[in-house]
Coordinates of C-alpha atoms in Angstrom, one line a residue:
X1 CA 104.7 127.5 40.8
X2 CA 102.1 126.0 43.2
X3 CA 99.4 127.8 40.6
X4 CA 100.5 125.8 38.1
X5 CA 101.0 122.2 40.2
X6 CA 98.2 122.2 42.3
X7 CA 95.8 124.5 40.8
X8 CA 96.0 123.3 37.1
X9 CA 95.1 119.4 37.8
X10 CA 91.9 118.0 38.1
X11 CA 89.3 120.0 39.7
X12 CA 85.9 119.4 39.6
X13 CA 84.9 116.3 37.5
X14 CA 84.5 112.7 38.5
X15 CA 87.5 110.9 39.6
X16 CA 89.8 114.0 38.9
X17 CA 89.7 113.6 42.4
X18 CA 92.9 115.5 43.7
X19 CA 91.8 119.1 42.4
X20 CA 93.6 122.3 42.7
X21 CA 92.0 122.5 46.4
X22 CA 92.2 118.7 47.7
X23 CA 95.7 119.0 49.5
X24 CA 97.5 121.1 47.8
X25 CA 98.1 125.0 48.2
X26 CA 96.2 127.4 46.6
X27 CA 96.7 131.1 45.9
X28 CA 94.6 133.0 48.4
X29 CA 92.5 135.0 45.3
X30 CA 91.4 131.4 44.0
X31 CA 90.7 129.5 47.1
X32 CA 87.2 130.0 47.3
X33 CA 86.5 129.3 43.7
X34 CA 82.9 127.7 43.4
X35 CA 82.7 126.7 46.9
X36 CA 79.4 127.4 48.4
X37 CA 78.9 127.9 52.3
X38 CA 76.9 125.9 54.7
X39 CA 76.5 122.1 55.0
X40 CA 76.5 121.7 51.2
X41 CA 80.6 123.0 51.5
X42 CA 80.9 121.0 54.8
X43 CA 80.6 124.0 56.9
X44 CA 79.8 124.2 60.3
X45 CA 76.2 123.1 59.9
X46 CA 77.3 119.8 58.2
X47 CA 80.4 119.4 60.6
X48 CA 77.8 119.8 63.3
X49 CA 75.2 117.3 62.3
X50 CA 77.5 114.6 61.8
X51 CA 79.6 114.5 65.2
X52 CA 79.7 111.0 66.3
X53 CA 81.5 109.7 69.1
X54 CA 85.1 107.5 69.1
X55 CA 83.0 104.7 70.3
X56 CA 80.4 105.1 67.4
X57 CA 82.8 106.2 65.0
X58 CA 84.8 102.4 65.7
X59 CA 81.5 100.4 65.1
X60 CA 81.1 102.8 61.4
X61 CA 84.3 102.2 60.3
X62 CA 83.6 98.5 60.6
X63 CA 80.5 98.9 58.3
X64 CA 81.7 101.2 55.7
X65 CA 81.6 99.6 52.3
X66 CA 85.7 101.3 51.6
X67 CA 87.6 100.1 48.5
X68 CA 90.7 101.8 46.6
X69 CA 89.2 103.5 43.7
X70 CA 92.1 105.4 41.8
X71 CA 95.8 106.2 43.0
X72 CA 96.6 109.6 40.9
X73 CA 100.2 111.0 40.1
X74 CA 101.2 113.3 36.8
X75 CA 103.3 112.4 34.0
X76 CA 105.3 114.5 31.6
X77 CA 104.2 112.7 28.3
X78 CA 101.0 111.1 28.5
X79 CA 100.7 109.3 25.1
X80 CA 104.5 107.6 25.9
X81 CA 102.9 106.7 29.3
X82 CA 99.8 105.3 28.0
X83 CA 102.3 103.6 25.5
X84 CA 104.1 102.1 28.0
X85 CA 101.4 100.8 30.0
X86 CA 99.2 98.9 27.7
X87 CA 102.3 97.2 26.0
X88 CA 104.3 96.2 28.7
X89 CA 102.0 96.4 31.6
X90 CA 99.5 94.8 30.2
X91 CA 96.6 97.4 31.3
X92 CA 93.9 98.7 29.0
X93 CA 93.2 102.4 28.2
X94 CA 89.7 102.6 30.1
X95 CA 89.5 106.7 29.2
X96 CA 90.5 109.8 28.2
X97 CA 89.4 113.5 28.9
X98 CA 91.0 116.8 28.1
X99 CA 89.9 119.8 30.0
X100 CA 91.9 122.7 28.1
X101 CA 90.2 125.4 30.0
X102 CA 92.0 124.2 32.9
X103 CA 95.2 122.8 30.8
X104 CA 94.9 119.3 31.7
X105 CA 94.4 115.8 30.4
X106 CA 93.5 112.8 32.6
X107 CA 93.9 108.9 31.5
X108 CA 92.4 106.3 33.2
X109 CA 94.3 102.9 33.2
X110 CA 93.8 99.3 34.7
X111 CA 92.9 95.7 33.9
X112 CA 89.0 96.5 34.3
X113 CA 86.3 98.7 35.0
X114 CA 86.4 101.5 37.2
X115 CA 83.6 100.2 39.4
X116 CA 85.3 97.3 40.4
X117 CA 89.3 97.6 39.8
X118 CA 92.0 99.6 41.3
X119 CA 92.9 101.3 38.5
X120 CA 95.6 104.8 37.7
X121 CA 94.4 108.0 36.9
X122 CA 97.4 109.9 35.1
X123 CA 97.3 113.6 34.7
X124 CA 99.2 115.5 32.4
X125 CA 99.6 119.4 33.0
X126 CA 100.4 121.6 29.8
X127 CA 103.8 122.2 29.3
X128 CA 104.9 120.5 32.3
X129 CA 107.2 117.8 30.8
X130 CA 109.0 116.4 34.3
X131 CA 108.3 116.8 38.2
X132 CA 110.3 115.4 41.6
X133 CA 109.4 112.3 43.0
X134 CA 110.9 112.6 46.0
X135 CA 112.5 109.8 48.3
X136 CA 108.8 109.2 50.3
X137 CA 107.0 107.3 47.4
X138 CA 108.0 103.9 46.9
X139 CA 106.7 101.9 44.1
X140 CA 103.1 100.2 42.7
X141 CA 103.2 96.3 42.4
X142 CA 101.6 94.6 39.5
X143 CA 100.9 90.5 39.5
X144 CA 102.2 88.6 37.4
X145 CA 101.7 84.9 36.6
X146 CA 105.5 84.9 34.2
X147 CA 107.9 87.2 35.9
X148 CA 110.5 86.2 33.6
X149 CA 108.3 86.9 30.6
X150 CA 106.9 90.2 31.6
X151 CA 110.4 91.5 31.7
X152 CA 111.5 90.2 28.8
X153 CA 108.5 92.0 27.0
X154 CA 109.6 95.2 28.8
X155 CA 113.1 95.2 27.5
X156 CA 111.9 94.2 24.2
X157 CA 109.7 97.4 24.5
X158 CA 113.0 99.6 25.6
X159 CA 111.7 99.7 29.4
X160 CA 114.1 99.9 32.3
X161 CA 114.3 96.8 34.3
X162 CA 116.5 97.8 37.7
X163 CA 116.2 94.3 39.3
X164 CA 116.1 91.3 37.4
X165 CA 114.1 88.3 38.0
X166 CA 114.5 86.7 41.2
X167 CA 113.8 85.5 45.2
X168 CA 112.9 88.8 47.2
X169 CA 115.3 89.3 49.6
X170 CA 115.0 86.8 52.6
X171 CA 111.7 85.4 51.0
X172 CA 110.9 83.2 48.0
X173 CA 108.5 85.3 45.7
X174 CA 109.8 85.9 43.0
X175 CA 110.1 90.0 42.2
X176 CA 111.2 92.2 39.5
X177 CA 111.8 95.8 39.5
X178 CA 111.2 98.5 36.6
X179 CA 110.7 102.2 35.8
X180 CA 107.8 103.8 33.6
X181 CA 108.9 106.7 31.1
X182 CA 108.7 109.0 34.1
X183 CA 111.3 107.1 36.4
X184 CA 108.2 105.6 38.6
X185 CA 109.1 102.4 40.0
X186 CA 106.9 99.1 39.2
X187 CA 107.5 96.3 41.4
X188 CA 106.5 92.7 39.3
X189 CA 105.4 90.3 41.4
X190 CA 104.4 86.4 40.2
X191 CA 101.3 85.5 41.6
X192 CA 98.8 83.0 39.9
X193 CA 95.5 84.5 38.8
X194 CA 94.0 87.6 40.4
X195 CA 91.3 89.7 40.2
X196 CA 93.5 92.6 41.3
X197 CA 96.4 93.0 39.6
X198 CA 97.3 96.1 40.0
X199 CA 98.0 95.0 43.6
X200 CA 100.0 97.5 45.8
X201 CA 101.0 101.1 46.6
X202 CA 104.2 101.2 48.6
X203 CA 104.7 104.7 50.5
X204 CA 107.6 105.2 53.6
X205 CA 107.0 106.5 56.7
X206 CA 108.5 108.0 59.9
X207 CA 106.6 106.0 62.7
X208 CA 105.6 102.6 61.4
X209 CA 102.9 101.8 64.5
X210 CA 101.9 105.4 63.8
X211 CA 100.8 104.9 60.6
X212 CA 99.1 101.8 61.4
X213 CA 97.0 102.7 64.2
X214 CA 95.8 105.8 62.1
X215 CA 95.3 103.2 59.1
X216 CA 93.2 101.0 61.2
X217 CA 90.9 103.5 63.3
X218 CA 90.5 106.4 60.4
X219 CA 90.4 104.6 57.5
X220 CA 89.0 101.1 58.3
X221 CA 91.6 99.2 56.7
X222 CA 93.5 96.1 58.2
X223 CA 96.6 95.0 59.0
X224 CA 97.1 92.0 56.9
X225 CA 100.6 91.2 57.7
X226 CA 103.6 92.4 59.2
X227 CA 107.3 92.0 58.3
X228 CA 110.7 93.0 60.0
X229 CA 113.9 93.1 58.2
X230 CA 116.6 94.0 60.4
X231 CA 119.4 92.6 58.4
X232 CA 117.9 95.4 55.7
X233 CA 117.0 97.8 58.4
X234 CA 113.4 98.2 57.2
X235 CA 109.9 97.0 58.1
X236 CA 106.3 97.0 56.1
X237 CA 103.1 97.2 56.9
X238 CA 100.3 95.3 54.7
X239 CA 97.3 97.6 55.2
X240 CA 94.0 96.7 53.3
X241 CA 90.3 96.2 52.3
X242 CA 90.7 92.5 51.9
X243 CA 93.6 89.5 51.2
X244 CA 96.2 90.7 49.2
X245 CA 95.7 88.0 46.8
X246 CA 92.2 89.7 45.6
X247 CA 92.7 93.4 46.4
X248 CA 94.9 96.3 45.9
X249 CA 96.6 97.1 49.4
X250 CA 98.7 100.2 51.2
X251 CA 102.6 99.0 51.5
X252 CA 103.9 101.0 54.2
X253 CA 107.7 101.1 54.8
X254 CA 109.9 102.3 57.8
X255 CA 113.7 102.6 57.3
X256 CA 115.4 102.5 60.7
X257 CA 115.9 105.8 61.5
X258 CA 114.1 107.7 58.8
X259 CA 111.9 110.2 60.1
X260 CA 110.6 112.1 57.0
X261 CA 111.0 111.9 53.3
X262 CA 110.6 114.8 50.6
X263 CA 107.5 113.5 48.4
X264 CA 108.4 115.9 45.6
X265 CA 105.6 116.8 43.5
X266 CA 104.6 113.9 41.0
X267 CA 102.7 111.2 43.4
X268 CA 99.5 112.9 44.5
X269 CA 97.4 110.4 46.7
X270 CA 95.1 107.6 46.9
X271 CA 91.0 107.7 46.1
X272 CA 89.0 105.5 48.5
X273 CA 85.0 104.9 48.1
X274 CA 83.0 105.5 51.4
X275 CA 79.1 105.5 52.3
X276 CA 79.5 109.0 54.2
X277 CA 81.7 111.3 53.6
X278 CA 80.8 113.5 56.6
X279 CA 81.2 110.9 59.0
X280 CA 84.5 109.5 57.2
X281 CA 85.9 113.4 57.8
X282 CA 84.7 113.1 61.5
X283 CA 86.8 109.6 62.1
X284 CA 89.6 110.9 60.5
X285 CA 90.0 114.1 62.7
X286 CA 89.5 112.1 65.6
X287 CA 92.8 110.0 64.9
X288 CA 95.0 113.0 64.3
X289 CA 94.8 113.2 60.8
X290 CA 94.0 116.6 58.9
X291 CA 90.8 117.4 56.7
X292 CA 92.5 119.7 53.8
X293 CA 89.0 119.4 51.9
X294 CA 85.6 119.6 53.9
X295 CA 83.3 117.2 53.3
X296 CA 80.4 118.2 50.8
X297 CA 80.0 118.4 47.1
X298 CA 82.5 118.9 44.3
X299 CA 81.4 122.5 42.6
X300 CA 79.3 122.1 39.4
X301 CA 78.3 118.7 40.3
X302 CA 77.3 116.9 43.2
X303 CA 80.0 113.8 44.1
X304 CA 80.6 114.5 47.3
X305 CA 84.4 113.9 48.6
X306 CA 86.2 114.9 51.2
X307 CA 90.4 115.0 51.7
X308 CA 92.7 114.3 54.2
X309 CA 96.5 114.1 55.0
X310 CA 98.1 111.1 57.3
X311 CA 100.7 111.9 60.3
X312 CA 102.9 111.2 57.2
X313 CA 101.4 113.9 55.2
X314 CA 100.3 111.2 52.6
X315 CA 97.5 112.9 50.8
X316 CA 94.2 110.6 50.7
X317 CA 90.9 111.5 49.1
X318 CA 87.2 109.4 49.9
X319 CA 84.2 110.0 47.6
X320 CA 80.7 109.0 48.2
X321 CA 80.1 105.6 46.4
X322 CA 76.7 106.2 45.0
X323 CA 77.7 109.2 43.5
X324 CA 81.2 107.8 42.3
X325 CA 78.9 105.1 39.9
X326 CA 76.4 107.7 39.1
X327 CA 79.4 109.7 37.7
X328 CA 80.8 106.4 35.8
X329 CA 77.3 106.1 33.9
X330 CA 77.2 109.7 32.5

């Protein structure tokens, strides 16, 4: 039921960010459940005060201090994921929290702190042992310096490898391709040393130059490269923060002639840090995306996030980043 998949995940601690209100449907009894009204909810009186024009809202953009924070998505057996992860993968368990009164547990993973990696937050609903992924989610990359040797660690492990080691297609990096317990797909890619290996998120879309315009003008990021494969009837779309060598970046895909995709119920969305969260909801409903969380502060504490939906319907969520550190020190 939508109860139990939207309402039953995160919902109002730290970077449990995707909540049973952020995106996702909620039954009409519940959906005003510890929201309060006025500008402290983002109502009209904080909407109001922080109109700023397309012109001004350009120049912002530009000076927000952005970064991925968390990409979230639920699992069916959290202690085989976290398995999985840290001995294969490499990552390091960086914390756990269960929240029974809501019927959830939440594990954050990555190859270092929260405050300055790109790191997974995994959530595991009670009882819920599987869910759809759909055809619209893609993959997450990891960096590698040893392809070859990553994989044989996997399949020593009893991981699925669904590509062996070798030249991407029409390129020369050398790629691998594997599954997590939960049939999410890991693309392996040798790089030398990064800061950021947990590198990519790949997601498909219906109109490529769409999705990069909104991108670029609502969410600040950049297009770091662009790449056409017409003998594979696809093209991507590097969007980021920074060089893809040294940060996490958005992999957008567009298969010729693909409208829409069914994103099932397992990926949820992206976190991204932002200075203002009541401008940041401005900008983004000025480039045709749609706010499905007003801007203002979580209930029972006082991050302040707001949530969004692309043209895509990719759900995205941006929380303030002074209180996103204040909330990793408690």
């Amino acid at each position: 039921s939508w109860f139990h998949f939207s309402f039953t995940v995160p919902v109002a601690r730290r970077q449990a960010l995707f909540g049973g209100r952020v995106g996702l449907r909620v039954p009409a009894r519940l959906s005003t459940r510890g929201v309060s009204a006025g500008a402290e909810a983002g109502g009209p009186a904080a909407r109001a005060a922080t109109v700023i024009s397309p012109e001004e809202a350009v120049e912002w953009v530009k000076k927000d201090r952005r970064r991925l924070l968390h990409v979230v998505y639920r699992v069916g057996d959290l202690d085989k994921t976290i398995k999985f992860y840290t001995e294969c993968l490499g990552m390091k368990l960086l914390r756990r929290r269960d929240i029974p009164e809501e019927r959830y547990t939440n594990a954050f993973l990555g190859y270092g702190p929260e405050d300055s990696h790109f790191v997974v937050e995994l959530t595991y609903n009670y009882g819920v042992e599987s869910y759809d992924i759909g055809s619209g989610f893609g993959h997450f990359g990891i960096a590698v310096e040893d392809v070859e040797k990553t994989v044989e660690l996997i399949k020593a492990k009893g991981g699925t490898v669904t590509r062996e080691p070798g030249p991407v297609k029409g390129g020369k990096s050398v790629i691998a391709f594997i599954e997590d317990p939960d049939g999410y797909k890991f693309e392996l890619i040798e790089r030398g040393p990064t800061p950021e290996p947990l590198c990519q998120v790949m997601l498909r879309v219906g109109d490529l130059d769409r999705a990069i315009s909104f991108y670029e003008k609502a969410f600040g990021m950049e297009l770091l490269r662009r790449k056409d494969n017409p003998q594979y009837k696809y093209t991507i779309a590097m969007m980021g923060y920074g060089p893809e060598d040294k940060h996490a970046v958005l992999e957008l895909t567009y298969n010729y002639g693909v409208k829409e995709y069914d994103k099932g119920n397992a990926y949820a969305q992206i976190a991204i840090g932002t200075d203002d969260v009541y401008k940041t909801a401005e900008v983004v409903r000025q480039n045709g995306g749609q706010i499905t969380r007003e801007p203002g502060p979580l209930p029972g504490i006082s991050t302040k996030i707001t949530a969004c939906t692309d043209p895509d319907g990719w759900k995205s969520v941006f929380v303030d980043n002074l209180d996103f550190l204040k909330e990793l020190e408690e």
